[in-house]
PDB file of C-alpha atoms in Angstrom:
ATOM      1  CA  PHE A   1     -23.848 -12.681 -23.766  1.00 53.00           C
ATOM      2  CA  SER A   2     -25.194 -16.101 -22.964  1.00 60.00           C
ATOM      3  CA  ASP A   3     -22.563 -16.725 -20.562  1.00 63.00           C
ATOM      4  CA  TYR A   4     -23.652 -13.445 -18.706  1.00 62.00           C
ATOM      5  CA  MET A   5     -27.167 -14.242 -18.448  1.00 63.00           C
ATOM      6  CA  ARG A   6     -26.325 -17.905 -17.299  1.00 65.00           C
ATOM      7  CA  ALA A   7     -24.510 -16.661 -14.358  1.00 65.00           C
ATOM      8  CA  TRP A   8     -27.213 -13.948 -13.842  1.00 63.00           C
ATOM      9  CA  SER A   9     -29.919 -16.545 -13.599  1.00 64.00           C
ATOM     10  CA  ILE A  10     -27.686 -18.266 -11.114  1.00 62.00           C
ATOM     11  CA  VAL A  11     -26.870 -15.529  -9.052  1.00 63.00           C
ATOM     12  CA  ASN A  12     -30.739 -14.895  -9.073  1.00 61.00           C
ATOM     13  CA  LYS A  13     -31.610 -18.025  -7.817  1.00 60.00           C
ATOM     14  CA  VAL A  14     -28.817 -17.688  -4.941  1.00 58.00           C
ATOM     15  CA  PHE A  15     -30.047 -14.122  -4.096  1.00 59.00           C
ATOM     16  CA  ASN A  16     -33.624 -15.448  -3.273  1.00 54.00           C
ATOM     17  CA  ILE A  17     -32.520 -16.139   0.393  1.00 45.00           C
ATOM     18  CA  VAL A  18     -31.117 -12.774   0.794  1.00 47.00           C
ATOM     19  CA  VAL A  19     -33.257  -9.719   1.786  1.00 42.00           C
ATOM     20  CA  LYS A  20     -32.169  -6.255   1.069  1.00 42.00           C
ATOM     21  CA  GLY A  21     -28.343  -7.369   0.791  1.00 51.00           C
ATOM     22  CA  ASP A  22     -28.810  -9.180   4.297  1.00 47.00           C
ATOM     23  CA  ILE A  23     -27.927 -12.800   4.807  1.00 46.00           C
ATOM     24  CA  THR A  24     -30.966 -14.455   6.442  1.00 49.00           C
ATOM     25  CA  MET A  25     -29.147 -17.748   6.777  1.00 52.00           C
ATOM     26  CA  SER A  26     -25.781 -19.535   5.886  1.00 57.00           C
ATOM     27  CA  TYR A  27     -26.045 -20.387   2.265  1.00 82.00           C
ATOM     28  CA  ILE A  28     -22.781 -21.819   1.053  1.00 92.00           C
ATOM     29  CA  LYS A  29     -23.162 -25.878   1.631  1.00 92.00           C
ATOM     30  CA  ALA A  30     -19.805 -26.710   0.625  1.00 94.00           C
ATOM     31  CA  ILE A  31     -17.212 -25.546  -1.639  1.00 95.00           C
ATOM     32  CA  VAL A  32     -14.073 -27.414  -3.647  1.00 96.00           C
ATOM     33  CA  PRO A  33     -10.803 -25.540  -4.861  1.00 95.00           C
ATOM     34  CA  MET A  34     -10.415 -26.462  -8.764  1.00 95.00           C
ATOM     35  CA  ASN A  35      -7.850 -26.266 -11.438  1.00 95.00           C
ATOM     36  CA  ASP A  36      -6.856 -22.900 -12.719  1.00 95.00           C
ATOM     37  CA  TYR A  37      -7.810 -20.965  -9.913  1.00 96.00           C
ATOM     38  CA  ARG A  38     -11.774 -21.637  -9.800  1.00 95.00           C
ATOM     39  CA  LEU A  39     -13.842 -22.763  -6.707  1.00 96.00           C
ATOM     40  CA  PHE A  40     -17.009 -24.674  -7.176  1.00 95.00           C
ATOM     41  CA  MET A  41     -19.788 -23.513  -4.572  1.00 94.00           C
ATOM     42  CA  ASP A  42     -22.350 -25.581  -3.468  1.00 92.00           C
ATOM     43  CA  MET A  43     -25.075 -23.318  -2.036  1.00 90.00           C
ATOM     44  CA  GLU A  44     -27.991 -24.118   0.164  1.00 86.00           C
ATOM     45  CA  SER A  45     -30.568 -22.702  -2.342  1.00 83.00           C
ATOM     46  CA  GLY A  46     -29.463 -26.112  -4.902  1.00 86.00           C
ATOM     47  CA  SER A  47     -27.596 -23.906  -6.947  1.00 85.00           C
ATOM     48  CA  VAL A  48     -23.939 -24.498  -7.915  1.00 90.00           C
ATOM     49  CA  VAL A  49     -21.550 -21.903  -8.795  1.00 90.00           C
ATOM     50  CA  ILE A  50     -17.909 -21.982 -10.111  1.00 93.00           C
ATOM     51  CA  VAL A  51     -15.926 -18.882  -9.491  1.00 94.00           C
ATOM     52  CA  ASP A  52     -13.285 -18.185 -11.657  1.00 95.00           C
ATOM     53  CA  LEU A  53     -10.861 -16.204  -9.443  1.00 95.00           C
ATOM     54  CA  SER A  54      -8.066 -16.119 -11.936  1.00 95.00           C
ATOM     55  CA  VAL A  55      -8.740 -12.860 -13.321  1.00 91.00           C
ATOM     56  CA  LYS A  56      -8.861 -11.545  -9.770  1.00 93.00           C
ATOM     57  CA  LEU A  57      -5.350 -12.615  -8.848  1.00 94.00           C
ATOM     58  CA  ASN A  58      -3.278  -9.257  -9.842  1.00 92.00           C
ATOM     59  CA  THR A  59      -5.398  -7.165  -7.175  1.00 92.00           C
ATOM     60  CA  MET A  60      -4.311  -6.492  -3.874  1.00 92.00           C
ATOM     61  CA  LYS A  61      -7.599  -8.266  -2.366  1.00 91.00           C
ATOM     62  CA  TYR A  62      -6.717 -11.463  -4.317  1.00 92.00           C
ATOM     63  CA  LYS A  63      -3.161 -11.585  -4.606  1.00 94.00           C
ATOM     64  CA  GLU A  64      -2.711 -14.154  -1.747  1.00 95.00           C
ATOM     65  CA  LEU A  65      -4.696 -16.910  -3.611  1.00 96.00           C
ATOM     66  CA  ALA A  66      -1.806 -16.855  -6.481  1.00 96.00           C
ATOM     67  CA  ASP A  67       0.045 -19.382  -3.817  1.00 96.00           C
ATOM     68  CA  GLU A  68      -1.735 -22.331  -4.782  1.00 95.00           C
ATOM     69  CA  ARG A  69      -1.304 -23.633  -1.180  1.00 95.00           C
ATOM     70  CA  VAL A  70      -2.972 -20.508  -0.043  1.00 96.00           C
ATOM     71  CA  PHE A  71      -5.961 -21.070  -2.870  1.00 96.00           C
ATOM     72  CA  ARG A  72      -6.168 -24.934  -1.967  1.00 96.00           C
ATOM     73  CA  SER A  73      -6.477 -24.168   1.488  1.00 96.00           C
ATOM     74  CA  ALA A  74     -10.107 -22.776   1.009  1.00 96.00           C
ATOM     75  CA  ARG A  75     -12.497 -23.535   3.602  1.00 96.00           C
ATOM     76  CA  THR A  76     -16.236 -22.208   4.526  1.00 94.00           C
ATOM     77  CA  ASP A  77     -18.480 -21.335   7.556  1.00 92.00           C
ATOM     78  CA  GLY A  78     -21.794 -20.825   5.340  1.00 91.00           C
ATOM     79  CA  ASP A  79     -21.202 -17.364   5.473  1.00 89.00           C
ATOM     80  CA  TYR A  80     -17.495 -17.047   4.430  1.00 94.00           C
ATOM     81  CA  VAL A  81     -15.150 -18.337   2.577  1.00 96.00           C
ATOM     82  CA  VAL A  82     -11.732 -18.303   4.031  1.00 96.00           C
ATOM     83  CA  TRP A  83      -8.134 -19.358   3.061  1.00 96.00           C
ATOM     84  CA  GLY A  84      -4.966 -19.642   4.470  1.00 90.00           C
ATOM     85  CA  ASP A  85      -4.955 -18.319   8.390  1.00 87.00           C
ATOM     86  CA  GLY A  86      -7.824 -16.370   7.641  1.00 89.00           C
ATOM     87  CA  ARG A  87      -5.931 -13.081   5.626  1.00 87.00           C
ATOM     88  CA  VAL A  88      -8.490 -13.566   2.687  1.00 94.00           C
ATOM     89  CA  ARG A  89     -12.024 -14.076   3.635  1.00 95.00           C
ATOM     90  CA  LEU A  90     -14.767 -13.553   1.226  1.00 94.00           C
ATOM     91  CA  THR A  91     -18.364 -13.388   1.376  1.00 91.00           C
ATOM     92  CA  ALA A  92     -20.783 -15.440  -1.569  1.00 88.00           C
ATOM     93  CA  LYS A  93     -21.977 -12.105  -2.554  1.00 88.00           C
ATOM     94  CA  GLU A  94     -18.106 -11.056  -3.478  1.00 91.00           C
ATOM     95  CA  LEU A  95     -17.592 -14.253  -4.724  1.00 92.00           C
ATOM     96  CA  LEU A  96     -20.691 -13.789  -7.053  1.00 87.00           C
ATOM     97  CA  ASP A  97     -19.899 -10.619  -8.168  1.00 89.00           C
ATOM     98  CA  VAL A  98     -16.752 -12.008  -9.587  1.00 89.00           C
ATOM     99  CA  VAL A  99     -18.961 -14.366 -11.550  1.00 87.00           C
ATOM    100  CA  LEU A 100     -20.819 -11.489 -12.763  1.00 84.00           C
ATOM    101  CA  LEU A 101     -18.303  -9.002 -13.120  1.00 79.00           C
ATOM    102  CA  GLY A 102     -15.158 -10.618 -13.496  1.00 71.00           C
ATOM    103  CA  GLU A 103     -11.903  -8.664 -14.117  1.00 60.00           C
ATOM    104  CA  TYR A 104     -14.060  -5.467 -14.414  1.00 61.00           C
ATOM    105  CA  GLN A 105     -15.266  -5.524 -10.967  1.00 53.00           C
TER     106      GLN A 105
END
């Protein structure tokens, strides 16, 4: 429960820059692919988020990230995190949903 509350607190801080689901600015400052399919995200709001994508690798949307070379190719344009040749492209909101809901999403 405390992990959920901590994640919820981070999400609330990050989404202070979002109005009714519309992004008002680019808000992913930097990303770093980490071991065990975790993604470190430094947000423009000052928050830091670590997304554990290992729980999603068996889904259609995320399955290409199971290839470690593809996962490590992550880059951001400030609005999206993109892997490989762009076939996997996720918004910060989608990644934060993984933080909150994990495998239950």
